[in-house]
GROMACS .gro file of C-alpha atoms in nm:
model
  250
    1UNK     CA    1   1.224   1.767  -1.784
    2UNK     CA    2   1.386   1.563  -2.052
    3UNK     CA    3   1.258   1.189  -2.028
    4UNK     CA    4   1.518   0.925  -1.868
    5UNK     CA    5   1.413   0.656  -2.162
    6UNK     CA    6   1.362   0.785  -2.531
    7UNK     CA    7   1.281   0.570  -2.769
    8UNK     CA    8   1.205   0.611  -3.140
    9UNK     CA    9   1.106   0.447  -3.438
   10UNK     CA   10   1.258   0.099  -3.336
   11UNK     CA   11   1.250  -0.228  -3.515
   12UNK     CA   12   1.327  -0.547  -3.373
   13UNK     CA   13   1.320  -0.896  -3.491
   14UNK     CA   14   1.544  -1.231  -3.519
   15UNK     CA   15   1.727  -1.346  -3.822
   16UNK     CA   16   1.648  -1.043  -4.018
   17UNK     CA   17   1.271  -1.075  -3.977
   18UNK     CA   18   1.074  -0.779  -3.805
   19UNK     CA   19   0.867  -0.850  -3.533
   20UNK     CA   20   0.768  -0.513  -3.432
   21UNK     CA   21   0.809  -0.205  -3.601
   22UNK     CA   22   0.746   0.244  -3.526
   23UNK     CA   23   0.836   0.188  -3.134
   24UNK     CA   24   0.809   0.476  -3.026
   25UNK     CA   25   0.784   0.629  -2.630
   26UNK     CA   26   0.909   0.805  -2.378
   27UNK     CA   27   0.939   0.764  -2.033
   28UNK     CA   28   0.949   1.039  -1.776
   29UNK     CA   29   1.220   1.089  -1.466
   30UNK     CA   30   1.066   0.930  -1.166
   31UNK     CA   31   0.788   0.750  -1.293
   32UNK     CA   32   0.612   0.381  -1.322
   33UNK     CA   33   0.619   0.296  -1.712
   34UNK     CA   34   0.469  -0.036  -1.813
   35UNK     CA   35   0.492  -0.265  -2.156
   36UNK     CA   36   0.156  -0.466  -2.163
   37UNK     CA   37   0.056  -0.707  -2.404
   38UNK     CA   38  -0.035  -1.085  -2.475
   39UNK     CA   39   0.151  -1.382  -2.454
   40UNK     CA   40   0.390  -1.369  -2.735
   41UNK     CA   41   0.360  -0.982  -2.843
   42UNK     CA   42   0.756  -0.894  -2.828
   43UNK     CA   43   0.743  -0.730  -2.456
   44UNK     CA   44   1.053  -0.971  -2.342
   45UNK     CA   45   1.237  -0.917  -2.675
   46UNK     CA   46   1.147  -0.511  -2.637
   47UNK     CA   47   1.309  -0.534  -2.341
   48UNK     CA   48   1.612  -0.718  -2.465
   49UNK     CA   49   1.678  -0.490  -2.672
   50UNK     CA   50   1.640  -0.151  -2.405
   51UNK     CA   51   1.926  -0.331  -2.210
   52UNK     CA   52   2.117  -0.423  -2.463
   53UNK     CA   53   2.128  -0.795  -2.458
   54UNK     CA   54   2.019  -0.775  -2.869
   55UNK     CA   55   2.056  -0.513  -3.110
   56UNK     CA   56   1.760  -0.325  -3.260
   57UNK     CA   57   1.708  -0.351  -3.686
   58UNK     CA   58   1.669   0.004  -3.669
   59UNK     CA   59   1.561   0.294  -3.449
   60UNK     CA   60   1.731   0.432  -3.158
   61UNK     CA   61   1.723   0.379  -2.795
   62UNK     CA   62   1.843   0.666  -2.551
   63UNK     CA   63   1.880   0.631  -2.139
   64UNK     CA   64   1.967   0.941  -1.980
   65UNK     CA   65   2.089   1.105  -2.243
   66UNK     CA   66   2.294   0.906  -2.417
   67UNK     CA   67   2.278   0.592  -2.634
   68UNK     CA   68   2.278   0.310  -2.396
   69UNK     CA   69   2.576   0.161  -2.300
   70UNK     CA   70   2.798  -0.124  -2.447
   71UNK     CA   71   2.709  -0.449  -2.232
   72UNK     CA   72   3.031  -0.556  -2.047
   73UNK     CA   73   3.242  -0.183  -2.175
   74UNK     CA   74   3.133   0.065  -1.879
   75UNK     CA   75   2.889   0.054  -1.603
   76UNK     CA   76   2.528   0.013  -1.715
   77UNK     CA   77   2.304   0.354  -1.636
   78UNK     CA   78   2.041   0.117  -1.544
   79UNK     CA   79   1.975  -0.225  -1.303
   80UNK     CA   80   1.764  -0.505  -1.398
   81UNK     CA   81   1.564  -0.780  -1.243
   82UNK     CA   82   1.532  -1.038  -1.478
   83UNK     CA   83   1.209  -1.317  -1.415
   84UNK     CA   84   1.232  -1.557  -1.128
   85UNK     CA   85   1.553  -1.295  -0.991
   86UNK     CA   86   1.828  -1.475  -1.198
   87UNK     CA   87   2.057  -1.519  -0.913
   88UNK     CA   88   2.314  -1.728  -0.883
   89UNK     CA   89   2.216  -2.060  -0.681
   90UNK     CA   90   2.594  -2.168  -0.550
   91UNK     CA   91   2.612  -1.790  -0.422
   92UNK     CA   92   2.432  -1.652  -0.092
   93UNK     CA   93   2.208  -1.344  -0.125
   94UNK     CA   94   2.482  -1.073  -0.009
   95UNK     CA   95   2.714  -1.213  -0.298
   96UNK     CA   96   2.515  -1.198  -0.557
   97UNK     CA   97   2.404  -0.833  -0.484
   98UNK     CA   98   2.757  -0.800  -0.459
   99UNK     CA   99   2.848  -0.899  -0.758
  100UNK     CA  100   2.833  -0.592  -0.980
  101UNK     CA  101   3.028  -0.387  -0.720
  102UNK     CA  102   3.308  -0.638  -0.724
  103UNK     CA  103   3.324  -0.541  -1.124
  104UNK     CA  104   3.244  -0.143  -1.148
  105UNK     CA  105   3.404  -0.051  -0.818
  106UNK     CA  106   3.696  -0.048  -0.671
  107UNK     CA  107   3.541  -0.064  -0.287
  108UNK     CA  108   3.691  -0.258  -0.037
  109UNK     CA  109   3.569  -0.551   0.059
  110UNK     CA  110   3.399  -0.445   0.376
  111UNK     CA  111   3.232  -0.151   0.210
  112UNK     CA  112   3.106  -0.398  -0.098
  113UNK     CA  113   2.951  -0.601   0.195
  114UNK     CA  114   2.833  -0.253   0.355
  115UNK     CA  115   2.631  -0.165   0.073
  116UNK     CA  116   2.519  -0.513  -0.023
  117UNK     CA  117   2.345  -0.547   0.276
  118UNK     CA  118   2.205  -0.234   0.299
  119UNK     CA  119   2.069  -0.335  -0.056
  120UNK     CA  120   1.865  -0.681   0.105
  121UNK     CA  121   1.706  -0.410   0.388
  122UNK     CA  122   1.586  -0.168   0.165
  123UNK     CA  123   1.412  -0.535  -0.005
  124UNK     CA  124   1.327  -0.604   0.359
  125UNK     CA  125   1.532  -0.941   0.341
  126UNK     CA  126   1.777  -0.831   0.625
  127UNK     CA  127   1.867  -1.125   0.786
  128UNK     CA  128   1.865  -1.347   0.502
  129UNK     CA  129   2.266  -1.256   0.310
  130UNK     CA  130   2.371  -1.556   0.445
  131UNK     CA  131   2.072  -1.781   0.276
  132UNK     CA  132   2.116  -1.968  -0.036
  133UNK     CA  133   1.848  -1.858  -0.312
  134UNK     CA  134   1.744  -2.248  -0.254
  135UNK     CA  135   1.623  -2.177   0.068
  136UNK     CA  136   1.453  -1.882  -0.018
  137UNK     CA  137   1.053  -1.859  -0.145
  138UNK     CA  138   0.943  -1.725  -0.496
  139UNK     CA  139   0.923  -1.334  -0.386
  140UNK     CA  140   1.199  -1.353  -0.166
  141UNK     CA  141   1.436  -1.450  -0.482
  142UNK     CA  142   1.274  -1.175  -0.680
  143UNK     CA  143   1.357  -0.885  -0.411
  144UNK     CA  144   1.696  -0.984  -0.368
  145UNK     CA  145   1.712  -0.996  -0.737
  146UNK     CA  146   1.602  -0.588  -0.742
  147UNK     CA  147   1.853  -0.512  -0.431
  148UNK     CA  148   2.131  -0.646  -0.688
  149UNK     CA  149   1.980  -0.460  -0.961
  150UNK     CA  150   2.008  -0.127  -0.721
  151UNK     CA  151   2.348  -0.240  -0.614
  152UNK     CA  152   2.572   0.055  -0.824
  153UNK     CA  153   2.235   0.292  -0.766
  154UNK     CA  154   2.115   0.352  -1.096
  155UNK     CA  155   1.837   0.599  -1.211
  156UNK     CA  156   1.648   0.376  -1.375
  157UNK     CA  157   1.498  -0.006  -1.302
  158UNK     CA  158   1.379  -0.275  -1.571
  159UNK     CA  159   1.148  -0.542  -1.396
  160UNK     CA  160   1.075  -0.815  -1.619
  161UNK     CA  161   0.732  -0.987  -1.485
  162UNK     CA  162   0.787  -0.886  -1.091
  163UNK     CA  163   0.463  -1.001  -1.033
  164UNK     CA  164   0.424  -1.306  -1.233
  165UNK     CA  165   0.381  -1.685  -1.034
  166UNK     CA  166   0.349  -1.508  -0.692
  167UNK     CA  167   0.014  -1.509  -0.470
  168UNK     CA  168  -0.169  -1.228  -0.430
  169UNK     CA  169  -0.043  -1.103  -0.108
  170UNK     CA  170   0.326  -1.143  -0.183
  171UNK     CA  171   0.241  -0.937  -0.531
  172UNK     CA  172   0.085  -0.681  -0.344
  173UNK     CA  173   0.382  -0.633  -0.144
  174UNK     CA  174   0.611  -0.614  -0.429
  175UNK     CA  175   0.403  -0.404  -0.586
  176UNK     CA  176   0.460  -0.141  -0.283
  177UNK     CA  177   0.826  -0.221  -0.277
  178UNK     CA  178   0.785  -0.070  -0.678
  179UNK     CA  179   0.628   0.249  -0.493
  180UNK     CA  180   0.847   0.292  -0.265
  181UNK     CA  181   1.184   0.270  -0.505
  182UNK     CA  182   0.973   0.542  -0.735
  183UNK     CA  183   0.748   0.743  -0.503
  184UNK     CA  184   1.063   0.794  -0.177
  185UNK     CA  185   1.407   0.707  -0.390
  186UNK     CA  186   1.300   0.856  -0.726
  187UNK     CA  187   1.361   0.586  -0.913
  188UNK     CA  188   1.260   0.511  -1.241
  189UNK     CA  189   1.096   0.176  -1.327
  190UNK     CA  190   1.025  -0.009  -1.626
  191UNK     CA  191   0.873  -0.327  -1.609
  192UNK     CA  192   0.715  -0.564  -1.843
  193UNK     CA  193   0.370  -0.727  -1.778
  194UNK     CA  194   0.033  -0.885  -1.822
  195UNK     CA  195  -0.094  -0.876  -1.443
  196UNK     CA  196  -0.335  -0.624  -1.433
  197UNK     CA  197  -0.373  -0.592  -1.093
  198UNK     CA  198  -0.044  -0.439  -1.011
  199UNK     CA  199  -0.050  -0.255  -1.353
  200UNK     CA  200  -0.301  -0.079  -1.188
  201UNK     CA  201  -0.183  -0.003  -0.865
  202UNK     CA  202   0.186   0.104  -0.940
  203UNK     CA  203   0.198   0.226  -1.334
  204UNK     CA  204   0.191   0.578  -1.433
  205UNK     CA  205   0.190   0.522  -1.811
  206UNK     CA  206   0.219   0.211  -2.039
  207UNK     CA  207   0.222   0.115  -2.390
  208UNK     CA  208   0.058  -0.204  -2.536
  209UNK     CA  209   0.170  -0.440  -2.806
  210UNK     CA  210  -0.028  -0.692  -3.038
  211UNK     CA  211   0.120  -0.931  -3.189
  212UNK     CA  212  -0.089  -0.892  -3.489
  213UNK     CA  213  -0.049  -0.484  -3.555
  214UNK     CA  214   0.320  -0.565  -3.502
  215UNK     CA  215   0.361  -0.269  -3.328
  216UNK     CA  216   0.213  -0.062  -3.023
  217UNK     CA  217  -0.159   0.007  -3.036
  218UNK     CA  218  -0.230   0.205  -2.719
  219UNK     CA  219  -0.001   0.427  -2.508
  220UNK     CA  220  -0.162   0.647  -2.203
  221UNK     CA  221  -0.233   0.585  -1.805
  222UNK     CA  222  -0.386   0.212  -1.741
  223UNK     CA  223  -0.698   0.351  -1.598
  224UNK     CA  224  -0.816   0.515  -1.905
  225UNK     CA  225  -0.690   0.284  -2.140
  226UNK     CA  226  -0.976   0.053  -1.937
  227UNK     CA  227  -1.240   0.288  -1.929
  228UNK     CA  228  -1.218   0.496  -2.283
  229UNK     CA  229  -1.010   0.259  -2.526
  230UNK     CA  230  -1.174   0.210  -2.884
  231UNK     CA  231  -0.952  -0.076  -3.022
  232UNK     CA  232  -1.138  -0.435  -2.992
  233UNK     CA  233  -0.801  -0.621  -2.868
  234UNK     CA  234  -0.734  -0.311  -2.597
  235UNK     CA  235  -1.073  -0.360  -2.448
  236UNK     CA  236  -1.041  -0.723  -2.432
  237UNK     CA  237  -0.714  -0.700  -2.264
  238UNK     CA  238  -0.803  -0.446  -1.995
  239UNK     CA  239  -1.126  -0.659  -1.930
  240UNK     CA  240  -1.014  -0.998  -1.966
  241UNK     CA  241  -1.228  -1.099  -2.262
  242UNK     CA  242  -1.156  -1.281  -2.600
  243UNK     CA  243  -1.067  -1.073  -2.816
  244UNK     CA  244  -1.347  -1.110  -3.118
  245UNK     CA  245  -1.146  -1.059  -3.458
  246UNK     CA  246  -1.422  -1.120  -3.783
  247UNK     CA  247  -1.366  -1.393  -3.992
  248UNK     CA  248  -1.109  -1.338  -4.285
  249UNK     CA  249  -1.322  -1.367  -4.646
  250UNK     CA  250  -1.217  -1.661  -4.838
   0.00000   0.00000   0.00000
């Protein structure tokens, strides 16, 4: 089966500088992929530029197919929860999932609200698309902001951070939430980050970055990377040591 997310030989960077050069994965139909690395590596700006929001140096960058989509031209092939959810704070929950079938369809208004709130439930926040994201907590704001993201039903799902400033039991649930969407809806997720507990509970396949190499420097299923990696800074990652690098020679 051809992969829903191709990517090849991409270079990224800001104001004509590289940052991170020979990108190169794919990711299968169905699956959990996941970009790793430290603080700083380039996942956020790799994932700018697999949505669109910057435009690679080089390389290309294919979603179903096709090259992805001009931002703002047609609807997106993909939805995307951005960190914290994004949502719009004068707006209750039902509008904001709303929002992108207000612009790509031409529903009525009751069958916009029909689907928006059939969005929340499959987050389990039915009863809350009258709240304000104000009155919401943390994880609550970052569900709604995936129901949005699966408002127009795309094939594939970018998660930036799900996990990130939430306590264990509210990331364990959104880490099942991820299942679900992949394992019963078939969707595809790809989602940036550093929490290695849910890397290893939801992720099929991920690729690291290092800052340093300026590229990836691992690719394969979490669990292995763990148990069999060779590379100082993968080991140090997957076991949550400092990484030793030897002292340049003067």
């Amino acid at each position: 089966m051809e992969p829903i997310l191709r990517v090849r030989d991409l270079v990224v960077g800001w104001d004509g500088k590289p940052i991170l050069r020979g990108i190169d994965f794919d990711v299968a139909r169905g699956s959990v992929f996941a970009i790793l690395g430290g603080s700083g590596c380039g996942k956020s700006t790799v994932l700018r530029h697999l949505i669109g929001l910057a435009e690679p140096m080089s390389g290309s960058i294919e979603i179903a197919g096709v090259g992805k989509p001009s931002l703002g031209l047609e609807p997106p092939a993909f939805g995307v929860m951005f960190q914290g959810g994004a949502l719009f704070g004068s707006m209750t929950l039902e509008e904001n999932v709303a929002l992108p079938l207000q612009k790509w369809t031409r529903l009525p208004k009751e069958a916009i609200s029909a689907v928006a709130r059939a969005r929340l439930r499959l987050v389990d926040l039915a009863g809350y698309e009258s709240f304000l994201p104000s009155a919401i907590s943390g994880g609550m704001k970052k569900r709604a902001g995936i129901a949005r993201a699966l408002a127009l039903d795309p094939q594939l799902l970018f998660l930036d951070e799900p996990s990130a400033g939430l306590d264990p039991i509210t990331s364990r649930e959104l880490d099942d939430l991820i299942l679900t969407l992949s394992r019963t809806l078939g969707v595809t997720v790809v989602l940036v980050s550093h929490e290695l507990a849910s890397i290893f509970r939801v992720a099929d396949q991920c690729i690291m970055l290092d800052r340093e190499a300026g590229t990836i420097i691992a690719h394969g299923k979490p669990a292995e990377l763990r148990d069999h990696a060779t590379h100082p800074t993968v080991r140090a990652f997957f076991h949550r040591e400092a990484a030793h690098h030897p002292n340049p020679t003067p």
